[in-house]
Coordinates of C-alpha atoms and ligand atoms in Angstrom, one line a residue:
M1 CA 0.0 0.0 0.0
A2 CA 1.4 3.4 -0.9
S3 CA 2.3 5.8 1.9
G4 CA -0.5 7.8 3.3
Q5 CA -3.0 5.2 2.2
L6 CA -5.2 3.2 4.5
S7 CA -7.1 0.0 4.1
R8 CA -10.9 0.3 4.3
A9 CA -10.9 -1.2 7.7
E10 CA -8.1 1.0 9.1
A11 CA -9.9 4.0 7.7
L12 CA -13.1 3.1 9.4
A13 CA -11.3 2.5 12.7
S14 CA -9.7 6.0 12.6
P15 CA -11.3 8.0 15.4
G16 CA -12.8 11.4 14.8
C17 CA -12.6 11.4 11.1
R18 CA -15.1 12.5 8.5
H19 CA -15.5 10.2 5.5
A20 CA -16.1 11.1 1.8
C21 CA -16.7 8.5 -0.9
H22 CA -16.4 9.0 -4.7
V23 CA -16.6 6.7 -7.6
M24 CA -15.2 6.5 -11.1
L25 CA -17.8 4.9 -13.5
F26 CA -16.5 3.7 -16.8
S27 CA -17.3 1.5 -19.8
D28 CA -15.7 0.2 -22.9
T29 CA -16.8 1.7 -26.2
K30 CA -16.2 1.1 -29.9
I31 CA -17.0 4.7 -30.8
Q32 CA -14.4 6.6 -32.8
L33 CA -13.9 10.3 -32.7
F34 CA -14.2 11.8 -36.3
G35 CA -14.7 8.2 -37.4
R36 CA -11.0 7.4 -36.9
I37 CA -9.7 8.0 -33.4
P38 CA -10.7 5.2 -31.0
I39 CA -12.3 6.5 -27.8
R40 CA -11.7 3.1 -26.1
H41 CA -13.4 3.9 -22.8
I42 CA -16.0 6.3 -21.5
I43 CA -15.0 7.6 -18.1
L44 CA -17.4 9.9 -16.2
M45 CA -16.3 12.9 -14.2
Q46 CA -18.2 16.0 -13.3
M47 CA -17.9 19.8 -13.3
R48 CA -18.6 20.6 -9.7
F49 CA -20.3 23.7 -8.3
D50 CA -16.9 25.1 -7.3
G51 CA -15.6 25.0 -10.9
L52 CA -13.4 22.0 -10.2
L53 CA -13.5 18.6 -11.8
G54 CA -14.2 15.7 -9.6
F55 CA -15.9 12.3 -9.3
P56 CA -19.5 11.8 -8.2
G57 CA -20.0 11.1 -4.5
G58 CA -19.8 13.0 -1.2
F59 CA -19.8 12.8 2.6
V60 CA -20.9 9.6 4.2
N61 CA -21.5 9.0 7.9
P62 CA -20.3 5.4 8.7
L63 CA -22.2 5.5 12.0
K64 CA -25.5 5.7 10.2
E65 CA -24.8 3.7 7.0
T66 CA -22.1 1.7 5.3
L67 CA -19.7 3.6 3.1
E68 CA -21.1 1.9 0.0
T69 CA -24.8 2.6 0.9
G70 CA -23.9 6.3 1.6
L71 CA -22.1 6.5 -1.7
S72 CA -25.1 5.0 -3.6
R73 CA -27.3 7.6 -1.9
E74 CA -25.0 10.4 -3.0
L75 CA -25.1 9.0 -6.5
S76 CA -28.9 9.1 -6.6
E77 CA -28.8 12.8 -5.8
E78 CA -26.0 13.7 -8.2
L79 CA -26.7 11.2 -11.1
G80 CA -30.4 10.6 -10.7
V81 CA -30.0 6.8 -10.8
A82 CA -29.6 4.3 -8.0
L83 CA -26.3 2.5 -8.7
Q84 CA -25.3 -0.2 -6.3
I85 CA -21.7 0.2 -5.2
S86 CA -20.1 -2.7 -3.3
V87 CA -17.0 -3.3 -1.2
E88 CA -15.5 -5.1 -4.2
D89 CA -15.5 -1.8 -6.0
H90 CA -13.3 -0.1 -3.3
V91 CA -9.9 0.8 -4.6
D92 CA -8.3 3.0 -1.9
S93 CA -8.7 5.2 1.1
C94 CA -6.4 8.0 2.2
H95 CA -6.3 11.1 4.3
A96 CA -7.5 14.1 2.3
P97 CA -4.6 16.2 0.9
A98 CA -3.6 19.2 3.0
S99 CA -4.4 21.5 0.1
S100 CA -8.1 20.5 0.1
P101 CA -10.3 23.2 1.5
S102 CA -11.9 20.8 3.9
S103 CA -8.7 19.8 5.6
S104 CA -8.5 23.3 7.1
S105 CA -11.4 22.3 9.4
S106 CA -10.6 20.9 12.8
S107 CA -11.8 17.3 12.0
R108 CA -9.6 15.0 10.0
F109 CA -11.0 13.8 6.7
I110 CA -10.6 10.5 4.8
T111 CA -11.5 10.0 1.1
H112 CA -12.5 6.6 -0.2
F113 CA -12.3 5.9 -3.8
Y114 CA -14.3 3.3 -5.8
V115 CA -14.1 2.2 -9.5
K116 CA -17.0 0.5 -11.2
K117 CA -17.2 -0.8 -14.7
I118 CA -20.6 -0.7 -16.3
E119 CA -22.2 -1.2 -19.7
E120 CA -22.0 1.6 -22.3
E121 CA -25.8 1.9 -22.3
Q122 CA -25.8 2.4 -18.6
I123 CA -23.3 5.2 -18.9
R124 CA -25.6 6.9 -21.4
E125 CA -28.5 6.4 -19.0
V126 CA -26.5 8.0 -16.2
E127 CA -25.7 11.0 -18.4
R128 CA -29.3 11.4 -19.4
A129 CA -30.6 11.2 -15.8
A130 CA -27.8 13.4 -14.5
A131 CA -29.0 16.2 -16.8
T132 CA -32.7 15.7 -16.2
T133 CA -34.0 14.0 -13.0
A134 CA -30.9 14.4 -10.7
T135 CA -31.8 16.7 -7.8
D136 CA -28.3 18.1 -7.7
H137 CA -28.2 19.1 -11.4
G138 CA -27.4 22.8 -11.7
H139 CA -26.7 23.0 -8.0
E140 CA -23.8 20.9 -6.7
V141 CA -23.2 19.4 -10.1
L142 CA -23.0 21.7 -13.2
G143 CA -22.6 18.8 -15.6
M144 CA -21.1 15.4 -16.3
V145 CA -18.1 15.2 -18.5
R146 CA -16.3 12.3 -20.3
V147 CA -12.5 12.1 -20.0
P148 CA -10.7 12.1 -23.4
L149 CA -8.1 9.3 -23.4
Y150 CA -6.7 9.9 -26.8
T151 CA -4.1 12.4 -28.0
T152 CA -4.9 14.5 -31.1
K153 CA -2.4 15.6 -33.7
G154 CA -2.0 18.9 -32.0
G155 CA -1.3 17.2 -28.7
G156 CA -4.7 17.9 -27.2
G157 CA -7.1 15.4 -25.6
L158 CA -5.9 13.7 -22.4
S159 CA -3.1 16.2 -21.8
S160 CA -5.5 19.2 -22.0
F161 CA -8.0 17.4 -19.7
L162 CA -5.3 16.7 -17.1
S163 CA -4.2 20.3 -17.1
H164 CA -7.6 21.5 -15.7
S165 CA -8.1 22.1 -12.0
F166 CA -9.3 19.1 -9.9
I167 CA -10.8 18.8 -6.4
G168 CA -8.7 17.2 -3.7
N169 CA -6.7 14.3 -5.0
A170 CA -9.1 13.6 -7.9
R171 CA -6.4 14.0 -10.5
S172 CA -4.2 11.4 -8.9
Q173 CA -7.2 9.1 -8.5
L174 CA -7.8 9.4 -12.2
V175 CA -4.2 8.9 -13.2
N176 CA -3.8 5.9 -10.8
T177 CA -6.9 4.3 -12.1
L178 CA -5.9 4.8 -15.8
L179 CA -2.8 2.8 -15.0
R180 CA -4.2 0.2 -12.6
F181 CA -7.1 -0.7 -14.9
N182 CA -4.9 -0.6 -18.0
L183 CA -7.0 2.1 -19.7
V184 CA -4.0 4.1 -21.0
A185 CA -0.5 2.8 -21.6
P186 CA 2.1 4.1 -19.1
E187 CA 4.2 5.7 -21.8
E188 CA 1.2 7.5 -23.3
L189 CA 0.2 8.7 -19.9
H190 CA 3.6 10.0 -19.2
K191 CA 3.7 11.9 -22.5
A192 CA 0.3 13.4 -21.8
L193 CA 1.3 14.5 -18.3
T194 CA 4.5 16.1 -19.6
H195 CA 2.5 18.0 -22.2
S196 CA 0.0 19.0 -19.5
M197 CA 2.7 20.8 -17.6
K198 CA 3.5 22.8 -20.7
I199 CA -0.1 23.6 -21.2
H200 CA -0.3 24.7 -17.6
T201 CA 2.6 27.1 -18.0
H202 CA 0.9 28.5 -21.1
T203 CA -2.4 28.9 -19.1
G204 CA -0.5 31.0 -16.5
E205 CA 0.8 33.3 -19.2
D206 CA -2.7 33.5 -20.8
L207 CA -4.2 34.4 -17.5
R208 CA -1.7 37.1 -16.8
A209 CA -2.4 38.5 -20.3
V210 CA -6.2 38.5 -19.8
T211 CA -5.8 40.1 -16.4
T212 CA -4.0 43.1 -17.9
L213 CA -6.9 43.5 -20.3
I214 CA -9.3 44.3 -17.5
K215 CA -7.0 46.4 -15.3
P216 CA -9.1 49.4 -14.3
K217 CA -7.8 52.4 -16.1
T218 CA -9.1 55.0 -13.7
K219 CA -9.0 54.9 -9.9
L220 CA -12.5 54.4 -8.5
F221 CA -11.7 56.2 -5.2
Ligands
AMP563 P1 -18.4 16.5 -2.2 O1 -19.6 16.4 -1.3 O2 -18.5 15.6 -3.4 O3 -18.0 17.9 -2.4 O4 -17.3 15.7 -1.3 C1 -17.1 15.9 0.0 C2 -15.7 16.4 0.3 O5 -14.8 15.6 -0.4 C3 -15.5 17.8 -0.2 O6 -15.0 18.5 0.9 C4 -14.4 17.8 -1.3 O7 -13.5 18.8 -1.0 C5 -13.8 16.4 -1.1 N1 -13.6 15.7 -2.4 C6 -14.4 15.7 -3.4 N2 -13.9 14.9 -4.4 C7 -12.8 14.5 -3.9 C8 -11.7 13.7 -4.5 N3 -11.9 13.1 -5.7 N4 -10.7 13.5 -3.8 C9 -10.5 14.0 -2.5 N5 -11.4 14.8 -2.0 C10 -12.5 15.0 -2.7
MN564 MN1 -20.3 15.5 -4.5

């Protein structure tokens, strides 16, 4: 087990901790982008209310329900469908990273991560429900997004996606899962991450340029 990681049992035995559970839902697919770039897998993430990318899920109280029942309840609210998540879908548990806003609160906080493979048709059903019947749509969840796993000629795709901002350790949960479940080859992932860092630098420059555009020309006071 990697450092900082806990088994599900150790995590549950940690006194005074809050628990949050999130899941990566994915399927295989034969779809091709532009009829020639294989998409290979559909992976669902979401644009959260705070403008960050993350996985569906949320806080669970293990004194009142199992982690998995709590996660399924969160999924009903965020996705509009009742998906059963089981202990077998559990991948890892770890203390929330210090940079997460919640870690500044006095109570310690553990995140549990699950991965569940479902059929492509179920993924489509989740996307439909998430945008229509889900109670959190337009509130806690601004929309579901698919993760592009390919790299386009211009170097976009996975690298651009990874250069966005993510909640907590969601980016490392995504990268670890891509490797662990063999969804992207390690060399390809390494290339995409290297390119992401360049994109990130460019984004910084871009933001600085945009900021100068809106600098107030006259003093207001
Ligand atoms: P949520 O209700 O989905 O916002 O999740 C509960 C808490 O977990 C929030 O305080 C988030 O900061 C945190 N969180 C959400 N997604 C993740 C994630 N993928 N990894 C770590 N923490 C997360
Ligand atoms: Mn949530």
